[in-house]
Amino acid sequence: MKYSDDFRKPELVKNLCDAIGKIMGRIASAGTREKVRVMEFCGGHTHTLFKYGLEELLPKHSGLSIQMVHGPGCPVCVLPMSRVDQCAAIALQPDVILCSFGDALRIPGMHGNLLDAKARGADVRTVYSPLDALTIARKNPEQQVVFFALGFETTMPSTAFTVLEAEKQNIPNFSVFCNHILTSPTLRALLQDPTLELDGFVAPGHVAMVTGLDIFNFVSDEFHKPLVVSGFEPSDLLQGIYMVLLQIANGEAKIENQYTRVVKGNGSAPGLDAMTKVYMPHPILELRGFGQIGNAGVCLRPEYENFDAEKKFGHSESILKPQPTAQSQEAFRQLEELLQKSRCGEVLKGKIEPTGCPLYGELCTPHAPVGALMVSSEGSCAAYYNRGIRSRKDSLLAADA
Amino acid sequence: MCVGIPGQIVGICNEEQQLVDVDISGIKRPVNVACVLEKGEQVANLLGDWVLVHVGFAMSRIDEQEAQETLALLDELGELHEPDSDEKLA
């Protein structure tokens, strides 16, 4: 496949690993550090890292180690459980068709996930595109069709264009349950955390494709860290890591673009126009593992209130609480107990590895996930588990392999 | 959720709704081009272009020359092992 296979060639990966090895030598010989911690902010990059086993390919150097810190850039992972409950409550309303991306259906809420709501009679459908949800709305005028909108800036234009299209085609039974998140406030919250030591960032190319590069300027201007916007093929990611290391070796901290074939400096003008027209900053948003962050997300502007599912359905958790049976109360209590022990927030920020969480691998698995990081293929827990790492010992062995 | 797939615009299926046919490894799929159309540009103008497709939208036009330059740079790296080859890689 053009523009994919070209950037997966083993010889390119080998060239990059050799170059990384050399630059590690330069950093080690300066004698100022023994470890370099590079965060790949985006879950898509975490997925690439594990899919191609890039961490194992990174060269070893006696005087310097590279640690890839898996960031929170996975919209499924940072979504609070309360939002899943609210979405399920909307789905359970009579005459509602709830449309969602596939990987959002298994995000655990306090009362189960959207598939559980489906099992209780909700009409929940998987869609590839918000436009597919709009088509369903056009074909079912008597029913309310709600699209569960998730994602960072990468998916924000598509939701915005779909709302504009619903208005243009006059499809009043379509609405959006908006959970879009902004990258820079989340990234700033990480940088402001004194307990997190990060030396550089590989940033999501498909966010910058929409926003342009300027949204990342504060990382170099205010926090003096290097950041490289990268693509998602193996050679893209390795070249991004290489460019971060080169800046560290040269004592620089600037914003660079590795993904020049897709990312233009100022992003997508049509996409940004649509976003400005449809969204406004969400005053205070709760992100899992971060608590509440100001202006970290967006909601629909008043002009598009008719397409805002929260305005249409209000807070309908009341519907969600069926008559508690002894069994459901016990299940609820057990879940709360597990959540007390879970350390999703620390794994999300890269403070601990998944294997550092007491639930990992036994009480929390892809088949019975407690935390969303184990649900999404972009979550680091799922990535660790699918790579065969069941315990801390496995991950140490993998690191030394 | 960031997954984007390259595909080539091979036809127009609904000009009014800005929908084109994109060929992705032999599979054709309707894709909205609102995000890549410049002001006043005709949809037909995009025929033959390669775009990055994400959740049913063409999000960006892929720059063939930049792609080739990146590949050439990485290929070239294999031959050069002198110290200054680092600078060229960035």
Coordinates of C-alpha atoms in Angstrom, one line a residue:
Chain A
M1 CA 0.0 0.0 0.0
K2 CA 1.5 3.3 -1.1
Y3 CA 2.7 5.6 1.6
S4 CA 2.5 2.8 4.2
D5 CA 4.7 -0.1 3.0
D6 CA 7.4 2.4 1.9
F7 CA 7.8 3.5 5.5
R8 CA 7.9 0.0 6.9
K9 CA 11.0 -1.2 5.1
P10 CA 13.3 -3.2 7.4
E11 CA 16.4 -1.5 6.0
L12 CA 15.1 2.0 6.9
V13 CA 14.4 0.8 10.4
K14 CA 17.9 -0.7 10.7
N15 CA 19.5 2.5 9.4
L16 CA 17.5 4.5 12.0
C17 CA 18.5 2.2 14.8
D18 CA 22.2 2.5 13.8
A19 CA 21.9 6.2 13.8
I20 CA 20.1 6.2 17.2
G21 CA 22.9 4.0 18.6
K22 CA 25.5 6.6 17.5
I23 CA 23.6 9.5 18.9
M24 CA 23.2 7.6 22.2
G25 CA 27.0 7.4 22.2
R26 CA 27.3 11.1 21.8
I27 CA 24.9 11.8 24.7
A28 CA 26.6 9.2 26.9
S29 CA 30.0 10.6 26.3
A30 CA 28.9 14.0 27.4
G31 CA 28.4 12.3 30.8
T32 CA 25.5 14.5 31.9
R33 CA 22.8 11.8 32.1
E34 CA 22.4 8.0 32.2
K35 CA 18.8 7.8 31.1
V36 CA 16.6 9.6 28.5
R37 CA 12.9 9.5 29.0
V38 CA 10.9 10.2 25.8
M39 CA 7.1 10.2 26.0
E40 CA 5.1 9.2 23.0
F41 CA 2.0 11.2 24.0
C42 CA -0.4 9.5 21.6
G43 CA -2.0 6.0 21.9
G44 CA -1.6 5.5 18.2
H45 CA 2.2 5.7 18.7
T46 CA 2.0 3.4 21.7
H47 CA 0.2 1.0 19.4
T48 CA 2.9 1.3 16.7
L49 CA 5.7 0.8 19.3
F50 CA 4.2 -2.5 20.4
K51 CA 2.9 -3.7 17.1
Y52 CA 6.4 -3.5 15.5
G53 CA 8.4 -4.3 18.7
L54 CA 10.3 -1.1 18.3
E55 CA 11.4 -0.9 22.0
E56 CA 13.3 -4.1 21.6
L57 CA 14.9 -2.8 18.4
L58 CA 16.2 0.3 20.2
P59 CA 20.0 -0.1 20.7
K60 CA 21.4 -0.8 24.1
H61 CA 24.3 1.4 25.3
S62 CA 26.3 0.8 28.5
G63 CA 26.4 4.4 29.4
L64 CA 22.8 5.4 28.5
S65 CA 19.3 3.9 28.3
I66 CA 16.2 5.2 26.5
Q67 CA 12.9 4.8 28.2
M68 CA 9.8 5.2 26.2
V69 CA 7.1 6.6 28.5
H70 CA 3.6 5.8 27.3
G71 CA 1.4 9.0 27.4
P72 CA -2.3 9.6 27.9
G73 CA -3.1 10.5 24.3
C74 CA -5.8 7.8 24.1
P75 CA -9.3 9.3 24.3
V76 CA -10.8 6.1 25.4
C77 CA -8.3 5.8 28.2
V78 CA -8.9 9.2 29.7
L79 CA -12.6 9.2 29.5
P80 CA -14.2 9.3 33.0
M81 CA -16.5 6.4 33.9
S82 CA -19.3 8.9 34.6
R83 CA -19.4 9.9 31.0
V84 CA -19.8 6.2 30.0
D85 CA -22.7 5.9 32.4
Q86 CA -24.3 9.1 31.0
C87 CA -23.9 7.8 27.5
A88 CA -25.4 4.4 28.4
A89 CA -28.3 6.3 30.1
I90 CA -29.0 8.1 26.9
A91 CA -28.8 4.9 24.9
L92 CA -31.4 3.2 27.2
Q93 CA -34.0 5.9 26.5
P94 CA -36.9 4.8 24.4
D95 CA -36.6 5.5 20.6
V96 CA -32.8 6.3 20.8
I97 CA -30.2 4.8 18.5
L98 CA -26.7 5.2 20.0
C99 CA -23.9 5.2 17.4
S100 CA -20.3 4.8 18.5
F101 CA -16.8 4.0 17.2
G102 CA -16.1 0.3 17.9
D103 CA -13.4 0.7 20.5
A104 CA -15.6 2.9 22.7
L105 CA -18.2 0.2 23.2
R106 CA -16.2 -1.7 25.9
I107 CA -15.1 1.3 28.0
P108 CA -16.1 0.4 31.5
G109 CA -18.5 2.7 33.4
M110 CA -19.6 2.2 37.0
H111 CA -22.8 0.4 35.6
G112 CA -21.1 -1.6 32.9
N113 CA -20.2 -0.6 29.3
L114 CA -22.3 0.2 26.2
L115 CA -22.5 -3.4 25.2
D116 CA -24.0 -4.1 28.6
A117 CA -26.6 -1.4 27.9
K118 CA -27.2 -3.1 24.6
A119 CA -27.8 -6.3 26.4
R120 CA -30.4 -4.5 28.5
G121 CA -32.3 -3.5 25.3
A122 CA -30.6 -0.3 24.2
D123 CA -30.1 0.1 20.4
V124 CA -26.3 0.5 20.2
R125 CA -24.6 0.4 16.8
T126 CA -21.0 0.5 15.7
V127 CA -20.1 3.1 13.0
Y128 CA -16.9 3.9 11.2
S129 CA -17.8 7.5 10.6
P130 CA -20.1 10.2 12.1
L131 CA -21.5 10.5 8.6
D132 CA -22.7 6.9 8.9
A133 CA -24.6 8.0 12.0
L134 CA -26.1 10.9 10.1
T135 CA -27.3 8.5 7.4
I136 CA -29.0 6.3 10.1
A137 CA -30.7 9.4 11.4
R138 CA -31.9 10.3 7.9
K139 CA -33.4 6.8 7.5
N140 CA -35.0 6.7 10.9
P141 CA -36.8 10.1 11.3
E142 CA -39.0 9.0 14.2
Q143 CA -36.0 8.0 16.3
Q144 CA -33.3 10.1 18.0
V145 CA -29.9 9.1 16.7
V146 CA -27.0 10.1 19.0
F147 CA -23.4 9.9 18.0
F148 CA -20.9 9.2 20.8
A149 CA -18.1 11.7 19.8
L150 CA -14.7 10.9 21.2
G151 CA -11.1 11.8 20.3
F152 CA -8.6 14.7 20.3
E153 CA -8.3 17.2 17.5
T154 CA -7.8 14.4 14.9
T155 CA -11.5 13.6 15.0
M156 CA -12.9 17.0 15.9
P157 CA -13.3 18.3 12.4
S158 CA -15.3 15.2 11.2
T159 CA -17.8 15.6 14.1
A160 CA -18.1 19.3 13.4
F161 CA -18.6 18.8 9.6
T162 CA -21.3 16.2 10.4
V163 CA -23.2 18.7 12.6
L164 CA -23.0 21.3 9.9
E165 CA -24.2 18.7 7.3
A166 CA -27.1 17.8 9.7
E167 CA -28.1 21.4 9.8
K168 CA -27.8 21.9 6.1
Q169 CA -29.8 18.7 5.3
N170 CA -32.3 19.6 8.1
I171 CA -32.0 16.3 10.1
P172 CA -33.3 17.4 13.5
N173 CA -33.3 13.8 15.0
F174 CA -29.4 13.7 14.9
S175 CA -27.3 14.8 17.9
V176 CA -23.8 14.4 19.3
F177 CA -22.7 13.4 22.8
C178 CA -19.5 15.4 22.8
N179 CA -16.4 14.2 24.6
H180 CA -13.7 15.7 22.5
I181 CA -10.5 16.6 24.3
L182 CA -7.7 19.1 23.5
T183 CA -4.1 18.0 23.3
S184 CA -2.2 21.0 24.7
P185 CA -4.1 21.4 28.0
T186 CA -3.5 17.6 28.7
L187 CA 0.1 17.9 27.7
R188 CA 0.5 21.0 29.9
A189 CA -1.0 19.2 32.9
L190 CA 1.7 16.5 32.4
L191 CA 4.5 19.1 32.2
Q192 CA 3.3 20.8 35.3
D193 CA 3.5 17.6 37.3
P194 CA 6.7 17.9 39.4
T195 CA 6.9 14.2 40.0
L196 CA 7.1 13.5 36.2
E197 CA 10.6 13.7 34.7
L198 CA 10.4 13.7 30.9
D199 CA 13.3 14.7 28.6
G200 CA 11.4 15.0 25.3
F201 CA 8.2 14.2 23.4
V202 CA 7.1 12.5 20.2
A203 CA 3.8 14.2 19.4
P204 CA 0.8 13.0 17.4
G205 CA 1.1 13.7 13.6
H206 CA -2.7 13.4 13.0
V207 CA -3.5 16.0 15.7
A208 CA -0.9 18.4 14.1
M209 CA -2.4 17.6 10.7
V210 CA -5.5 19.5 11.9
T211 CA -4.1 22.0 14.3
G212 CA -0.7 22.8 12.8
L213 CA 2.5 22.9 14.9
D214 CA 2.0 26.1 16.9
I215 CA -0.2 24.4 19.6
F216 CA 3.0 22.8 20.8
N217 CA 5.2 25.9 21.1
F218 CA 4.7 26.2 24.8
V219 CA 6.6 22.9 25.3
S220 CA 9.8 24.5 24.1
D221 CA 9.1 28.1 25.0
E222 CA 7.9 27.6 28.6
F223 CA 9.2 24.1 29.5
H224 CA 12.4 23.9 27.3
K225 CA 11.8 20.4 26.1
P226 CA 12.2 19.1 22.6
L227 CA 9.1 17.9 20.7
V228 CA 8.9 16.2 17.3
V229 CA 5.6 15.7 15.5
S230 CA 5.7 12.2 14.0
G231 CA 3.8 9.9 11.7
F232 CA 2.7 6.4 12.6
E233 CA 4.7 4.0 10.5
P234 CA 7.7 2.4 12.2
S235 CA 10.3 4.5 10.4
D236 CA 8.3 7.7 11.2
L237 CA 8.3 6.9 14.9
L238 CA 12.0 5.9 15.0
Q239 CA 13.0 9.0 13.0
G240 CA 10.9 11.1 15.5
I241 CA 12.7 9.5 18.4
Y242 CA 16.0 10.1 16.6
M243 CA 15.2 13.8 16.1
V244 CA 14.4 14.2 19.8
L245 CA 17.7 12.5 20.8
L246 CA 19.6 14.7 18.3
Q247 CA 18.2 17.8 20.0
I248 CA 19.1 16.5 23.4
A249 CA 22.7 15.8 22.1
N250 CA 22.9 19.4 20.8
G251 CA 21.3 20.9 23.9
E252 CA 18.3 22.2 21.9
A253 CA 14.6 22.4 22.7
K254 CA 12.5 23.2 19.6
I255 CA 9.3 22.0 17.9
E256 CA 10.1 19.9 14.8
N257 CA 8.0 18.1 12.1
Q258 CA 9.1 14.7 11.0
Y259 CA 5.8 14.0 9.3
T260 CA 6.2 16.5 6.5
R261 CA 4.3 14.5 3.9
V262 CA 1.1 15.0 5.8
V263 CA 1.5 17.8 8.4
K264 CA 1.6 21.4 7.1
G265 CA 2.9 24.0 9.4
N266 CA -0.5 25.7 9.9
G267 CA -2.7 22.6 9.8
S268 CA -6.1 22.4 8.0
A269 CA -7.8 25.7 7.5
P270 CA -11.2 24.2 6.5
G271 CA -11.0 21.8 9.5
L272 CA -10.2 24.6 12.0
D273 CA -12.9 26.8 10.5
A274 CA -15.6 24.1 11.1
M275 CA -14.3 23.5 14.7
T276 CA -14.4 27.2 15.5
K277 CA -18.0 27.4 14.1
V278 CA -19.4 24.4 16.0
Y279 CA -17.4 24.2 19.3
M280 CA -16.5 26.3 22.3
P281 CA -14.1 25.5 25.1
H282 CA -15.6 23.3 27.8
P283 CA -15.0 25.3 31.0
I284 CA -14.0 22.4 33.2
L285 CA -13.4 18.8 32.1
E286 CA -12.6 15.8 34.1
L287 CA -10.0 13.5 32.6
R288 CA -9.3 10.1 34.1
G289 CA -6.0 10.2 36.0
F290 CA -5.8 14.0 35.8
G291 CA -8.9 15.1 37.7
Q292 CA -10.4 18.3 36.4
I293 CA -8.5 20.4 33.9
G294 CA -9.7 23.9 32.7
N295 CA -10.5 24.2 29.0
A296 CA -9.3 20.7 28.3
G297 CA -12.2 19.9 26.0
V298 CA -14.9 21.4 23.9
C299 CA -18.7 21.4 23.8
L300 CA -21.2 22.5 21.2
R301 CA -21.9 26.2 20.9
P302 CA -25.4 27.5 21.8
E303 CA -26.2 28.0 18.1
Y304 CA -26.0 24.2 17.7
E305 CA -27.8 23.3 20.9
N306 CA -30.4 21.3 18.9
F307 CA -27.6 18.9 18.0
D308 CA -26.3 18.6 21.5
A309 CA -27.4 15.3 23.1
E310 CA -26.7 16.6 26.6
K311 CA -29.1 19.4 26.1
K312 CA -31.7 17.1 24.5
F313 CA -31.5 14.4 27.1
G314 CA -30.1 16.2 30.1
H315 CA -28.6 14.2 32.9
S316 CA -30.5 11.0 32.7
E317 CA -28.5 8.8 35.0
S318 CA -31.7 8.4 37.0
I319 CA -32.8 6.0 34.2
L320 CA -29.7 4.0 34.6
K321 CA -30.2 3.0 38.2
P322 CA -32.5 -0.1 37.9
Q323 CA -33.9 -1.5 41.1
P324 CA -30.7 -2.7 42.8
T325 CA -30.8 -6.4 43.3
A326 CA -28.6 -8.1 45.9
Q327 CA -26.5 -9.3 43.0
S328 CA -26.0 -5.9 41.3
Q329 CA -25.3 -4.2 44.6
E330 CA -22.6 -6.8 45.3
A331 CA -21.1 -6.4 41.8
F332 CA -21.1 -2.6 42.3
R333 CA -19.4 -2.9 45.7
Q334 CA -16.7 -5.2 44.2
L335 CA -16.1 -2.9 41.4
E336 CA -15.6 0.1 43.7
E337 CA -13.2 -2.0 45.8
L338 CA -11.2 -2.9 42.7
L339 CA -11.1 0.7 41.6
Q340 CA -9.7 1.8 44.9
K341 CA -6.7 -0.5 44.2
S342 CA -6.3 0.3 40.5
R343 CA -3.5 2.7 39.5
C344 CA -4.8 3.8 36.0
G345 CA -4.0 7.4 36.6
E346 CA -0.3 6.7 37.3
V347 CA 0.0 4.3 34.3
L348 CA -1.7 6.9 32.1
K349 CA 1.0 9.5 33.0
G350 CA 3.8 7.0 32.6
K351 CA 4.7 7.2 36.3
I352 CA 4.5 3.4 36.6
E353 CA 4.5 0.6 34.1
P354 CA 1.2 -1.4 33.8
T355 CA 2.8 -4.3 35.7
G356 CA 3.1 -1.9 38.7
C357 CA -0.7 -2.0 39.1
P358 CA -1.9 -4.7 41.6
L359 CA -4.9 -5.6 39.3
Y360 CA -2.8 -5.9 36.1
G361 CA -3.0 -9.3 34.4
E362 CA -5.2 -11.1 36.8
L363 CA -8.1 -8.9 38.1
C364 CA -7.8 -6.6 35.1
T365 CA -7.4 -8.3 31.7
P366 CA -8.7 -7.5 28.1
H367 CA -11.5 -10.1 28.7
A368 CA -12.5 -8.5 32.0
P369 CA -11.1 -4.9 32.0
V370 CA -11.4 -2.7 35.1
G371 CA -9.6 0.2 33.6
A372 CA -10.0 1.7 30.1
L373 CA -6.2 1.3 29.4
M374 CA -6.9 -2.4 29.2
V375 CA -9.8 -1.9 26.8
S376 CA -8.3 0.2 24.0
S377 CA -5.7 -1.3 21.7
E378 CA -3.9 2.1 22.2
G379 CA -3.9 1.7 26.0
S380 CA -0.5 0.7 27.4
C381 CA -2.0 -2.0 29.6
A382 CA -3.6 -3.8 26.6
A383 CA -0.4 -3.3 24.7
Y384 CA 1.6 -4.9 27.5
Y385 CA -0.8 -7.8 28.0
N386 CA -1.1 -8.6 24.2
R387 CA 2.7 -8.6 24.1
G388 CA 2.6 -11.5 26.6
I389 CA 3.8 -9.5 29.6
R390 CA 1.9 -10.9 32.6
S391 CA 4.1 -9.7 35.4
R392 CA 6.8 -7.4 36.4
K393 CA 9.3 -10.2 35.9
D394 CA 8.2 -10.6 32.3
S395 CA 8.6 -6.9 31.6
L396 CA 12.1 -6.9 33.1
L397 CA 13.0 -9.9 31.0
A398 CA 11.6 -8.1 27.9
A399 CA 13.6 -5.0 28.7
D400 CA 16.8 -7.0 28.8
A401 CA 16.0 -9.2 25.8
Chain B
M1 CA -8.3 6.5 17.4
C2 CA -5.6 8.4 15.5
V3 CA -5.4 5.8 12.7
G4 CA -5.3 7.4 9.3
I5 CA -5.0 5.4 6.0
P6 CA -3.6 6.7 2.7
G7 CA -5.9 6.4 -0.3
Q8 CA -6.2 7.8 -3.9
I9 CA -9.2 9.8 -5.1
V10 CA -10.5 8.0 -8.1
G11 CA -14.0 9.4 -8.7
I12 CA -16.7 11.8 -7.5
C13 CA -19.9 10.2 -6.0
N14 CA -21.8 13.3 -4.7
E15 CA -20.5 16.7 -5.5
E16 CA -23.2 18.5 -3.5
Q17 CA -22.3 16.6 -0.3
Q18 CA -18.6 16.8 -1.2
L19 CA -18.2 13.0 -1.4
V20 CA -15.6 11.3 -3.5
D21 CA -14.6 7.7 -4.2
V22 CA -11.3 6.8 -2.6
D23 CA -9.4 3.7 -3.5
I24 CA -7.7 2.1 -0.5
S25 CA -5.7 -0.9 -1.5
G26 CA -8.4 -1.9 -4.1
I27 CA -11.4 -1.1 -1.8
K28 CA -13.5 1.9 -2.9
R29 CA -15.2 4.0 -0.2
P30 CA -17.1 7.3 -0.2
V31 CA -15.1 9.9 1.6
N32 CA -15.9 13.5 2.5
V33 CA -13.4 16.1 1.2
A34 CA -14.6 19.2 3.1
C35 CA -11.4 19.2 5.1
V36 CA -9.0 19.4 2.1
L37 CA -11.0 21.6 -0.3
E38 CA -9.6 25.1 -0.5
K39 CA -12.1 27.9 -0.7
G40 CA -13.7 27.9 -4.2
E41 CA -11.9 24.8 -5.3
Q42 CA -13.8 22.3 -7.4
V43 CA -14.1 18.7 -6.1
A44 CA -13.0 17.5 -9.6
N45 CA -9.7 19.2 -9.0
L46 CA -8.8 16.5 -6.4
L47 CA -9.0 13.6 -8.8
G48 CA -5.8 11.5 -8.7
D49 CA -4.7 13.1 -5.4
W50 CA -3.5 10.9 -2.5
V51 CA -5.2 11.8 0.8
L52 CA -5.1 10.5 4.4
V53 CA -8.5 9.1 5.3
H54 CA -9.8 9.1 8.9
V55 CA -13.3 8.2 10.0
G56 CA -14.7 8.8 6.5
F57 CA -13.0 12.1 5.9
A58 CA -10.0 13.1 3.8
M59 CA -8.0 14.9 6.5
S60 CA -4.9 15.9 4.5
R61 CA -3.4 15.7 1.0
I62 CA -0.2 13.6 1.0
D63 CA 2.8 15.5 -0.4
E64 CA 4.5 13.1 -2.8
Q65 CA 7.7 15.1 -2.9
E66 CA 8.0 15.3 0.9
A67 CA 7.4 11.6 1.1
Q68 CA 10.2 10.9 -1.4
E69 CA 12.6 13.3 0.3
T70 CA 12.0 11.5 3.7
L71 CA 12.6 8.1 2.1
A72 CA 15.7 9.3 0.3
L73 CA 17.1 10.7 3.5
L74 CA 16.5 7.4 5.4
D75 CA 18.0 5.4 2.5
E76 CA 21.0 7.7 2.3
L77 CA 21.6 7.2 6.0
G78 CA 22.5 3.6 5.3
E79 CA 25.5 4.6 3.1
L80 CA 26.8 7.4 5.2
H81 CA 28.3 6.6 8.5
E82 CA 30.5 9.7 8.9
P83 CA 29.9 11.9 12.0
D84 CA 28.2 14.6 10.0
S85 CA 25.6 12.3 8.7
D86 CA 23.6 13.0 11.9
E87 CA 22.8 16.5 10.9
K88 CA 21.3 15.5 7.6
L89 CA 18.8 13.2 9.2
A90 CA 16.8 15.9 10.9

